[in-house]
Coordinates of C-alpha atoms in Angstrom, one line a residue:
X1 CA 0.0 0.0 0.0
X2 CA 1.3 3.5 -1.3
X3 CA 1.5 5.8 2.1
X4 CA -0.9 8.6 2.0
X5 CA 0.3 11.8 4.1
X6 CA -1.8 15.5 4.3
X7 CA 1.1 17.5 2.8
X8 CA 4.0 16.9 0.6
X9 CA 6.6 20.0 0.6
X10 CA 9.1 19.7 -2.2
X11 CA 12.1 21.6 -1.7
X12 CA 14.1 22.4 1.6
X13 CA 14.2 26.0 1.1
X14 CA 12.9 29.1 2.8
X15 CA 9.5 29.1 1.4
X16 CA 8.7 25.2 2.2
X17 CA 10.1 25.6 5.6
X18 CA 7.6 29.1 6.3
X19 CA 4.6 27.2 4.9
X20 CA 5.6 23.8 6.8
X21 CA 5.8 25.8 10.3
X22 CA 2.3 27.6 9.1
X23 CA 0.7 24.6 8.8
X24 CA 2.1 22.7 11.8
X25 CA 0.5 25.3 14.1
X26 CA -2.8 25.5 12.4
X27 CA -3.2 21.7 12.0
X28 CA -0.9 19.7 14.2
X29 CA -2.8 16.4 13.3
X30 CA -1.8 17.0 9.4
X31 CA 1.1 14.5 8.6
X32 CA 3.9 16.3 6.9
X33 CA 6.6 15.1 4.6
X34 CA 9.6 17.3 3.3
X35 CA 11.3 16.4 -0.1
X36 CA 15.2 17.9 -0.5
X37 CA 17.5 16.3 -3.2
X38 CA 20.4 17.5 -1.6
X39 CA 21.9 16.3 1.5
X40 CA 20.7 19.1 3.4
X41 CA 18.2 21.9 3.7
X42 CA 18.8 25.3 2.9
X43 CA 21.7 24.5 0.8
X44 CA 20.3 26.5 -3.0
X45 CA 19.0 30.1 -3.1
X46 CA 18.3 30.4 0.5
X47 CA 21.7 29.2 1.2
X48 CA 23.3 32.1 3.2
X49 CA 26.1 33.0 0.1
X50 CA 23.7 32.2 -2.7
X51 CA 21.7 35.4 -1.8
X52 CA 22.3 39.0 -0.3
X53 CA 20.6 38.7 3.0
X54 CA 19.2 42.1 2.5
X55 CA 15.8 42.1 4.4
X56 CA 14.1 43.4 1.9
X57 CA 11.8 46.1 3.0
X58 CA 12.1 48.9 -0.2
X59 CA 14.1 51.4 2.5
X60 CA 17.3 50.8 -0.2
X61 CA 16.2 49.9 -3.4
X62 CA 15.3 52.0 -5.7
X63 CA 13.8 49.2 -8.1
X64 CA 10.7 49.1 -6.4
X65 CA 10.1 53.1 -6.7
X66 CA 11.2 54.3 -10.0
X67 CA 10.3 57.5 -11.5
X68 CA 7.5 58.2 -13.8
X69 CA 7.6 59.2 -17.4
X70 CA 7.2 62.7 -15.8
X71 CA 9.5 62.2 -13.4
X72 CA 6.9 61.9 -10.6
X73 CA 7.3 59.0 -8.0
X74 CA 5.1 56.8 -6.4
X75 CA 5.7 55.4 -3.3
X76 CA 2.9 52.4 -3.2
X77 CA 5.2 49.4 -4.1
X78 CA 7.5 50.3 -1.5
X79 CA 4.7 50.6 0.9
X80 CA 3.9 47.4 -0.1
X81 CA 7.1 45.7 0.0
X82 CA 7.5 47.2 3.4
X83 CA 3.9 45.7 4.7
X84 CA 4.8 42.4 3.5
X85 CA 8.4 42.3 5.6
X86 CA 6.8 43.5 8.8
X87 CA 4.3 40.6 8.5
X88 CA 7.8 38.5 8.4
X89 CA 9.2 40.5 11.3
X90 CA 6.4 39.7 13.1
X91 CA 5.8 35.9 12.5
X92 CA 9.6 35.8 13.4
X93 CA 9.1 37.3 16.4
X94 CA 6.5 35.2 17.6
X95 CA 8.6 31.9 17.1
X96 CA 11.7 33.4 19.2
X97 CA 9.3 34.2 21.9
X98 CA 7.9 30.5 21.7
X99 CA 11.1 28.9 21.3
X100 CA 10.9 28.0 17.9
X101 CA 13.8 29.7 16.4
X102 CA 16.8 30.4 18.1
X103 CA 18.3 33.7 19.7
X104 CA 17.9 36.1 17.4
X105 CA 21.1 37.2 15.9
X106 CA 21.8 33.4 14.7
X107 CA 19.5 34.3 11.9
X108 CA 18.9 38.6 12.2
X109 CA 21.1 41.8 12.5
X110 CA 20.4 45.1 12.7
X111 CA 22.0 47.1 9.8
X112 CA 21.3 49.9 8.4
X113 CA 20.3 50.0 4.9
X114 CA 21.5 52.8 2.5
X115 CA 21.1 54.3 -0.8
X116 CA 24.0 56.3 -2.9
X117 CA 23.8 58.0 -6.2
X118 CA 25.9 60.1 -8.4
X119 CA 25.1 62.5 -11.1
X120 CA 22.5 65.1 -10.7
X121 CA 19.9 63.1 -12.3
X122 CA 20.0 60.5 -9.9
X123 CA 20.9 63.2 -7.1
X124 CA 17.3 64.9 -7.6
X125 CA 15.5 61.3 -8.2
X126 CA 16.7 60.4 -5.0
X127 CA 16.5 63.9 -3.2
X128 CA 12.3 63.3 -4.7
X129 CA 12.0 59.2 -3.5
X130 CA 13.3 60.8 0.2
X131 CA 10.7 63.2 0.4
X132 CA 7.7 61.0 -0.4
X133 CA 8.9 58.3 1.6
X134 CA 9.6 60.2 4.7
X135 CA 6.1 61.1 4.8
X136 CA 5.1 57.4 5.0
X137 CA 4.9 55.7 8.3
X138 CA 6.7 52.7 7.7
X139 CA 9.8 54.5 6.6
X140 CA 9.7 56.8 9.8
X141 CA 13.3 57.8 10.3
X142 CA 14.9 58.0 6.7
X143 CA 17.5 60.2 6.8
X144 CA 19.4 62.1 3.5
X145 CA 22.0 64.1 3.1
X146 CA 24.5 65.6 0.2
X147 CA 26.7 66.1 2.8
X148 CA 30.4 64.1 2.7
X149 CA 30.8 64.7 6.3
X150 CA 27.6 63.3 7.2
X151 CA 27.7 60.0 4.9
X152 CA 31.1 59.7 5.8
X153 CA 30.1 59.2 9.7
X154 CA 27.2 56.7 7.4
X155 CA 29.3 54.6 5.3
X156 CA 33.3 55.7 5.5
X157 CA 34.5 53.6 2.6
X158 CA 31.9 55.2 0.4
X159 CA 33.7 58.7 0.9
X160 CA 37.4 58.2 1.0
X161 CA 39.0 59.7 -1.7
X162 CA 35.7 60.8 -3.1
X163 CA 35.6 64.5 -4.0
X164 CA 32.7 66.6 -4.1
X165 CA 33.9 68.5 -7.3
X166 CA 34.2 65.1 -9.6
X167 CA 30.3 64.9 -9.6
X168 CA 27.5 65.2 -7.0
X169 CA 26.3 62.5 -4.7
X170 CA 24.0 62.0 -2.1
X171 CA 22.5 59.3 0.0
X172 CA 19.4 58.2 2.2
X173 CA 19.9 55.7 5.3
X174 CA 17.2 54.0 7.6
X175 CA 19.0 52.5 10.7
X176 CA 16.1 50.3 11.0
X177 CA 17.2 48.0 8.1
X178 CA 18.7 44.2 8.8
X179 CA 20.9 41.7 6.9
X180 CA 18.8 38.4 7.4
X181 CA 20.7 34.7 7.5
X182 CA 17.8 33.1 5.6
X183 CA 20.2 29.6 5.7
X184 CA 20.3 29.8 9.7
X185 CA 16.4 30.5 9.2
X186 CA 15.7 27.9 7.4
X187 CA 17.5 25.2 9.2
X188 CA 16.1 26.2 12.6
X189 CA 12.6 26.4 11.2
X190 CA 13.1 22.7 10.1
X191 CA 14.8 21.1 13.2
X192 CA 11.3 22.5 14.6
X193 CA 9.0 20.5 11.9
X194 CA 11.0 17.6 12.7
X195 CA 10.3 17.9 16.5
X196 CA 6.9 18.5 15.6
X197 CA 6.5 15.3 13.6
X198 CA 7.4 16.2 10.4
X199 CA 9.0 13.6 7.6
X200 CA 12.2 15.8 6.4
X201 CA 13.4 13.3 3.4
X202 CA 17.1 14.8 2.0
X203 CA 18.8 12.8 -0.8
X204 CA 15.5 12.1 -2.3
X205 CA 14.3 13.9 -6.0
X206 CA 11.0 14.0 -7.0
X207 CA 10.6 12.8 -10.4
X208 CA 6.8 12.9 -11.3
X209 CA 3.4 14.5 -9.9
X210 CA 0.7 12.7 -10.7
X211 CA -3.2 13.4 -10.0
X212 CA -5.5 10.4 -8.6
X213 CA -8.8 9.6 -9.4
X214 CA -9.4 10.5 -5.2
X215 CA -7.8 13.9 -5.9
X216 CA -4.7 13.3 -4.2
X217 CA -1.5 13.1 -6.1
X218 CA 0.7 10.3 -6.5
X219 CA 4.1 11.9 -6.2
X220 CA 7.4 9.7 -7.6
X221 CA 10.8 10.2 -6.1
X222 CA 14.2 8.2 -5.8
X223 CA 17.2 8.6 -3.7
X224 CA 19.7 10.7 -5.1
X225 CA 22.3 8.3 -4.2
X226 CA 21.5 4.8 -5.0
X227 CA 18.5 5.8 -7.2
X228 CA 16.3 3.4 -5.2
X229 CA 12.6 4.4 -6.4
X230 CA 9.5 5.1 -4.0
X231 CA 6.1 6.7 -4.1
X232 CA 3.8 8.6 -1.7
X233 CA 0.2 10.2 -1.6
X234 CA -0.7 13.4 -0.3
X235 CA -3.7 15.6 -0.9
X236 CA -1.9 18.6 -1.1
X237 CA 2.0 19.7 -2.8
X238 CA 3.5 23.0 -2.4
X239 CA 6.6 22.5 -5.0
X240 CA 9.0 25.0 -3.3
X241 CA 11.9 23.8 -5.8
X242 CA 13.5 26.9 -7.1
X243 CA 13.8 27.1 -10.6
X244 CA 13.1 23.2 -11.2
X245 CA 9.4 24.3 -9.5
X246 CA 8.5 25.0 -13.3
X247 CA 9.9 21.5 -14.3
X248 CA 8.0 19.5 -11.6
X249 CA 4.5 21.7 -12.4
X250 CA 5.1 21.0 -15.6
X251 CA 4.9 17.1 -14.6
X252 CA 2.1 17.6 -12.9
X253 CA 0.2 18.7 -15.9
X254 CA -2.5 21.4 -14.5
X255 CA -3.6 23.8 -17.2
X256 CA -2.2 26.6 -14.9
X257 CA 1.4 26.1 -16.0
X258 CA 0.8 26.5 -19.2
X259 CA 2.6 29.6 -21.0
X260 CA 5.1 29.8 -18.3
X261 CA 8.6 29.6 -18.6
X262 CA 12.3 30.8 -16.9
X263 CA 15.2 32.2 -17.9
X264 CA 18.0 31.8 -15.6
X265 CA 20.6 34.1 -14.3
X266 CA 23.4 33.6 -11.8
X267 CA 25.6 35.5 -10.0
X268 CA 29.1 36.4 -8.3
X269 CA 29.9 38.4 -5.2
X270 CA 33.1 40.1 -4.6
X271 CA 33.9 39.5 -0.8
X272 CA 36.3 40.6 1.9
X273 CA 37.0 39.6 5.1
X274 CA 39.6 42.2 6.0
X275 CA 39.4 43.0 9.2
X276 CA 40.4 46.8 8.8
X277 CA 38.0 46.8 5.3
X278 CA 35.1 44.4 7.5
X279 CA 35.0 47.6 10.7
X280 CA 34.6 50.7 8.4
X281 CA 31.5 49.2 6.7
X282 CA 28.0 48.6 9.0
X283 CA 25.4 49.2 6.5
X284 CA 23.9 47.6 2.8
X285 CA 24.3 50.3 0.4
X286 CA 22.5 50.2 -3.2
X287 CA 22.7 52.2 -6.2
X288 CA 20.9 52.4 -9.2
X289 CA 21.3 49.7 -11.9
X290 CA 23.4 49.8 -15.4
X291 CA 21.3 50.5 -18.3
X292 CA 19.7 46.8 -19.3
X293 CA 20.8 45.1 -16.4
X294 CA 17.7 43.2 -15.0
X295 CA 16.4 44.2 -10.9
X296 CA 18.3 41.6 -9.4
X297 CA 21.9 42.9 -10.4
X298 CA 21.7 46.5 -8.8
X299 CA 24.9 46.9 -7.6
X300 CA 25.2 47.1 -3.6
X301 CA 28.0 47.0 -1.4
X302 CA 27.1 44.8 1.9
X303 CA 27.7 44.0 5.4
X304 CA 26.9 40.2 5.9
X305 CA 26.6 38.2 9.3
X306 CA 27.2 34.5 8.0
X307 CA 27.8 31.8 11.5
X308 CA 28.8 34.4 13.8
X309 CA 31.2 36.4 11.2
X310 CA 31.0 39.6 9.8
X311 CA 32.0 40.4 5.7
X312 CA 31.6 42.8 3.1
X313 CA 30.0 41.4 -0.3
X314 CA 29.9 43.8 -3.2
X315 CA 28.0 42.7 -7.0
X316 CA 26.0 40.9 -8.0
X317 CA 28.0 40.6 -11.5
X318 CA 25.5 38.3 -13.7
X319 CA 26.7 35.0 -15.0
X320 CA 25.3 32.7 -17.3
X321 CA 24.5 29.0 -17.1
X322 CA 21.6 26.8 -18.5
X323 CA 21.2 25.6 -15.5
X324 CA 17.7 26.3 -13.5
X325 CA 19.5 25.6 -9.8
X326 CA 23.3 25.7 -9.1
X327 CA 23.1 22.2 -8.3
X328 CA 20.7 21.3 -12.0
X329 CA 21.0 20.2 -14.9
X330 CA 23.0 21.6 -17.7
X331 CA 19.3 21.0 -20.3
X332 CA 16.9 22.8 -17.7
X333 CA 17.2 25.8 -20.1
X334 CA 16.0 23.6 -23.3
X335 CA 13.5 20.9 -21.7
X336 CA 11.6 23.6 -20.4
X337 CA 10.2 24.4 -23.7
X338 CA 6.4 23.4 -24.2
X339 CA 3.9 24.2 -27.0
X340 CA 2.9 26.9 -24.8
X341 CA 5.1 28.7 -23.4
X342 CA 7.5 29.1 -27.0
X343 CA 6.0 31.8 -28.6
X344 CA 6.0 34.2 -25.0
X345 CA 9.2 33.4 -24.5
X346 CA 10.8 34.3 -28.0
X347 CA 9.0 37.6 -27.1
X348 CA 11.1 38.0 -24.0
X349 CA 13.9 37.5 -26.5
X350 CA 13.4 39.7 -29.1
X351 CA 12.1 42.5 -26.3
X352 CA 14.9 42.4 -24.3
X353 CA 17.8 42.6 -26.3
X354 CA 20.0 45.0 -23.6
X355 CA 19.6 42.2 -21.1
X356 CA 21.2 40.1 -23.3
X357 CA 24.0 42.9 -23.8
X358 CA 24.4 43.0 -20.0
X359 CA 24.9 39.5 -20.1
X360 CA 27.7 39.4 -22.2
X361 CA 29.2 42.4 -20.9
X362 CA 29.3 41.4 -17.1
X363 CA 30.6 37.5 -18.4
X364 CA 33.3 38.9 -20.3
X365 CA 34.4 41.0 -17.1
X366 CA 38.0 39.9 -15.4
X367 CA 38.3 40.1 -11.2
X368 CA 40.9 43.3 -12.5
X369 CA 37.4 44.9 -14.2
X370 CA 35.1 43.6 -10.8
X371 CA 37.3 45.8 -8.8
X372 CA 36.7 48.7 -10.9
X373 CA 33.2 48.7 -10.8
X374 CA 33.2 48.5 -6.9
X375 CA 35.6 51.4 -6.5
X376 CA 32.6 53.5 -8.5
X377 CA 31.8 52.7 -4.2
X378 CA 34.7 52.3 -2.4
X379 CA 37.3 54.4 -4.4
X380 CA 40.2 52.7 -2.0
X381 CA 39.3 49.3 -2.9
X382 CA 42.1 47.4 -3.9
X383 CA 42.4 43.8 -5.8
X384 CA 43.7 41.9 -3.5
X385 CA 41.8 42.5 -0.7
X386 CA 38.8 41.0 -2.7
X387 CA 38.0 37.4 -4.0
X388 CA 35.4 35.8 -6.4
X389 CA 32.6 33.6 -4.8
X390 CA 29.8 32.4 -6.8
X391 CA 26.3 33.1 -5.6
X392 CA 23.2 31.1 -6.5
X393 CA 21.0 30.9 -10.0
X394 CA 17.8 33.0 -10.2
X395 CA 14.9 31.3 -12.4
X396 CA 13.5 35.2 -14.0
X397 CA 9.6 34.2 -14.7
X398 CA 8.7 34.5 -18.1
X399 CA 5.0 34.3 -19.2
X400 CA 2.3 35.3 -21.2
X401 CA 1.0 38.5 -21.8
X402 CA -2.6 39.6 -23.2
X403 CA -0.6 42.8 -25.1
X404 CA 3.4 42.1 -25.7
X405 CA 2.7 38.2 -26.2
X406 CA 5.4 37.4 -23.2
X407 CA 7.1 39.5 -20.8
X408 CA 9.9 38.6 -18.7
X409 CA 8.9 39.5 -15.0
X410 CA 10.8 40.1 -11.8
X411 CA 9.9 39.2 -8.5
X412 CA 7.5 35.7 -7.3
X413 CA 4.7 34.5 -8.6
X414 CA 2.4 31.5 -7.2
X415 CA 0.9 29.1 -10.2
X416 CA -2.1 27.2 -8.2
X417 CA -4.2 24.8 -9.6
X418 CA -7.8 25.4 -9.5
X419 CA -8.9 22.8 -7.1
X420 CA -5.8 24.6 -4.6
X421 CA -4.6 20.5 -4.5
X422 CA -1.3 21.6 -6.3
X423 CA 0.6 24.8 -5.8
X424 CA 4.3 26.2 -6.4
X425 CA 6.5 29.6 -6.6
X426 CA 8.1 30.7 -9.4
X427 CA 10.4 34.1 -9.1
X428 CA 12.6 35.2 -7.1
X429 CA 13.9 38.6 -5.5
X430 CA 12.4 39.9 -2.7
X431 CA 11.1 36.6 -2.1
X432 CA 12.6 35.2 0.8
X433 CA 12.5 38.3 2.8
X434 CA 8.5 38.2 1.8
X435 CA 8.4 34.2 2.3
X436 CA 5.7 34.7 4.9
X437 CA 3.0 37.0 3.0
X438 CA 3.7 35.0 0.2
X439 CA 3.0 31.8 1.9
X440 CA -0.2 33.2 3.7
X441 CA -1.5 34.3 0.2
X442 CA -1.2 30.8 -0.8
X443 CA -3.2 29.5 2.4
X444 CA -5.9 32.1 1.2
X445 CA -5.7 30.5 -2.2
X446 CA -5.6 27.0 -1.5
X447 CA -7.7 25.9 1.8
X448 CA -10.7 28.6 1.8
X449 CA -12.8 26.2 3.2
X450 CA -10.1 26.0 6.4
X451 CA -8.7 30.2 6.3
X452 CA -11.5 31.1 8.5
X453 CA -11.5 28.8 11.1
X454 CA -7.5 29.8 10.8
X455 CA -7.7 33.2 11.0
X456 CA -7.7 33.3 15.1
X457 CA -4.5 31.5 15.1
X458 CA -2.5 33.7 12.7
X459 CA -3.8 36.2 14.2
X460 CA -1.9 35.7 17.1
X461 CA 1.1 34.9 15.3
X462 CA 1.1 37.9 12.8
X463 CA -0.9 40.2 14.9
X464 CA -1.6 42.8 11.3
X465 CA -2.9 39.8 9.8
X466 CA -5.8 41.1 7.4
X467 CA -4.6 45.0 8.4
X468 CA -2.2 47.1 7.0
X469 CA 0.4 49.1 9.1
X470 CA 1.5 52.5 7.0
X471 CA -2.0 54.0 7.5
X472 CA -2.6 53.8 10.9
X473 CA 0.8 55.8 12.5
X474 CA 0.4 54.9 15.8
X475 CA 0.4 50.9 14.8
X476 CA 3.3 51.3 12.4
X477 CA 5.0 52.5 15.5
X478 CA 4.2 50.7 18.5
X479 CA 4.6 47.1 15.6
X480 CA 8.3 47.9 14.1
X481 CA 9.1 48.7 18.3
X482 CA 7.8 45.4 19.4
X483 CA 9.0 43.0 17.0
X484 CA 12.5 45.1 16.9
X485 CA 12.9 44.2 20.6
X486 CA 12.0 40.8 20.5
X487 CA 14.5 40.3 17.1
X488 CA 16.9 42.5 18.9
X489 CA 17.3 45.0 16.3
X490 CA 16.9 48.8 15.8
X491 CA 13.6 50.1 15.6

């Protein structure tokens, strides 16, 4: 007899682990099993050197605020953003205070996120962004100045050397921001399924989805190691797989899927560990993007707590590899095609002929020409104080579109099937940071007959569950306070 089990979660990534802790509190009778073909969890984008760390809460990039046609900007995505990592603050919060997760700077640390610009363009874009967001609650203390002095005292490597008279500059900075292990996160939240019951399979790939006559789905897997096959039911799957969550939806056949498809970009970080470098630098700075380069590669120059240790990372510098995970396969790029999704994505080619410039540029870049980009930063960086490390692969969603015929979109998307059995996450960036407003969307979308009765219970876990924060002052204030003293980070 084939076992039959309440939820299967494939992949042991950020988003798998936040639904799997979801749904161990709000049914703690539901048997739980965890599919990871590596030997470990967390070890692909949330891996903590596969991905920035940045919290992502809009208070430093400027890709989610970009001026108008006219010039005007509108501060709602941000606002948005922002809402959706306070939900994440919040949830976090709730499992250090329960025990859940560990102390909180294993996976969280307070630093301060910045923006710098050059040019007077960008100067006045930025001076314009600062003024609408400081008028928003959730971004209550932004600061900016055009002062050296003053983002000197900020960020000291960003000034040395740096004169005033080559080109104006200027900067914003919220002290509130954080640099998130989501690898630590992951891991912890895990360990805690396991105590809870949960099945946490590693070394095991799933191979096909496959609806049943009942409504559950047959799902095929085999050890990664000695290829021994096995099967399981479950009435629901949340495919949490990275980039190969296309491949496995695919597999499943649901009508949803159809027109989708990825194109995948990876990345290297320039990083120090130079103690003098590593005590002159508490802060994530970002800066506006090269013309064509795609959201993900804004350039930003990082503080990182990895296990304890504090770095710098600057990049991302795009690379290039078939591949739909670091750890895939070298055809992901070409088996993906399907009748359906072709023609949208030939569109994305043919549309986006400067991303594909980028790409060539940044791959034909030498360490030498790395270091020149991040002394448009740190004008004192030198090349030996810097190595190469490879970050993770980012699966861009491509899909249909009713007007261009495809698009090429960043950021996550859930594909559901209609009867909510089958779900999975496509995208990436800000993702992680917004696991847990993503993962309660999908709750919404796939057991209404259950959110209700729910509702109580995440209530108490996110306690603006259902609300927002920025237009009530007063609970922007007295939320961000709580949940920064129980994560032990600035306010």
């Amino acid at each position: 007899m084939t076992e039959t089990v309440d939820v299967v979660l494939i992949g042991g990534g950020i988003m798998s682990a936040t639904l799997g802790t979801f749904l161990a509190e709000l049914q703690p009778d539901w048997k739980i099993t965890v599919f990871e073909r590596l030997h470990d969890v967390a070890l692909e984008s949330s891996n903590a050197w596969n991905n920035a760390g940045t919290g992502h809460a809009a208070l430093c990039e400027l890709n989610y605020m970009p001026a108008g046609p006219d010039g005007s900007v509108d501060p709602a995505k941000a606002v948005a953003i922002n809402e959706q990592f306070q939900q994440s603050r919040q949830f976090w919060s709730s499992l250090v205070e329960r025990g859940v997760l560990d102390a909180p700077s294993t996976f969280i640390n307070a630093t301060p996120h910045m923006t710098f610009v050059r040019g007077e363009k960008d100067v006045a874009y930025l001076k314009k962004r600062y003024e609408s967001l400081r008028e928003q609650p959730l971004f209550a203390g932004i600061e900016y100045s055009e002062d050296s002095r003053v983002i000197h005292q900020w960020a000291p490597l960003l000034m040395k050397k740096r004169r005033k008279s080559d080109e104006p500059f200027a900067a914003t900075r919220v002290p509130a921001g954080t640099d998130v292990d989501f690898g630590a996160l992951t891991r912890q939240l895990f360990d805690d399924l396991r105590e809870r019951g949960a099945d946490v399979r590693t070394n095991r790939e799933v191979r096909k989805l496959k609806r049943q006559p009942d409504g559950t789905w047959l799902v095929t897997y085999r050890d990664s190691i000695g290829r021994t096959p096995g099967q399981i039911k479950a009435r629901f799957v949340f495919v949490g797989a990275g980039g190969w969550a296309l491949k496995l939806l695919q597999r499943s056949r649901i009508p949803e899927i159809s027109g989708y498809g990825v194109f995948p970009i990876g990345g290297q970080w320039l990083k120090t560990s130079n103690p003098a470098l590593v005590a002159q630098h508490r802060a994530k700075v970002y800066s506006q993007a090269s013309v064509g380069a795609p959201p993900m590669s804004v350039p930003h120059l990082d503080t990182r707590v990895v296990d304890g240790e504090t770095s710098l990372l600057f990049g991302p510098f795009a690379t290039f590899s078939p591949k739909f995970l670091k750890n895939g396969s070298m055809l992901d790029i070409v088996t993906q095609v399907r009748p359906g999704n072709i023609l949208p994505m030939l569109k994305v080619a043919i549309d986006n002929p400067s991303l594909i410039t980028y790409l060539v540029g940044e791959l034909m870049k030498s360490h030498k020409d790395k270091v020149e980009s991040l002394r448009a930063f740190m004008p004192t960086a030198q090349d030996e104080d810097w190595e190469l490390l490879d970050a993770g692969q980012r699966a861009q969603v491509m899909k249909k579109d009713p007007k261009k015929g495809g698009v090429l979109q960043f950021g996550t998307e859930v594909v559901a099937a209609e009867d909510g059995s089958i779900a999975g996450l496509l995208g990436a960036s800000p993702g992680a940071s917004t696991a847990v407003s993503i993962m309660l969307g999908l709750l919404q979308t796939c057991f209404p007959d259950r959110i209700e009765q729910w509702q109580p219970r995440l209530k108490e876990l996110i306690p603006s569950y259902g609300t927002t924060l920025n237009p009530d002052a007063a609970a922007a204030r007295a939320s961000m306070t709580e949940t920064a003293k129980a994560l032990s980070i600035s306010a």
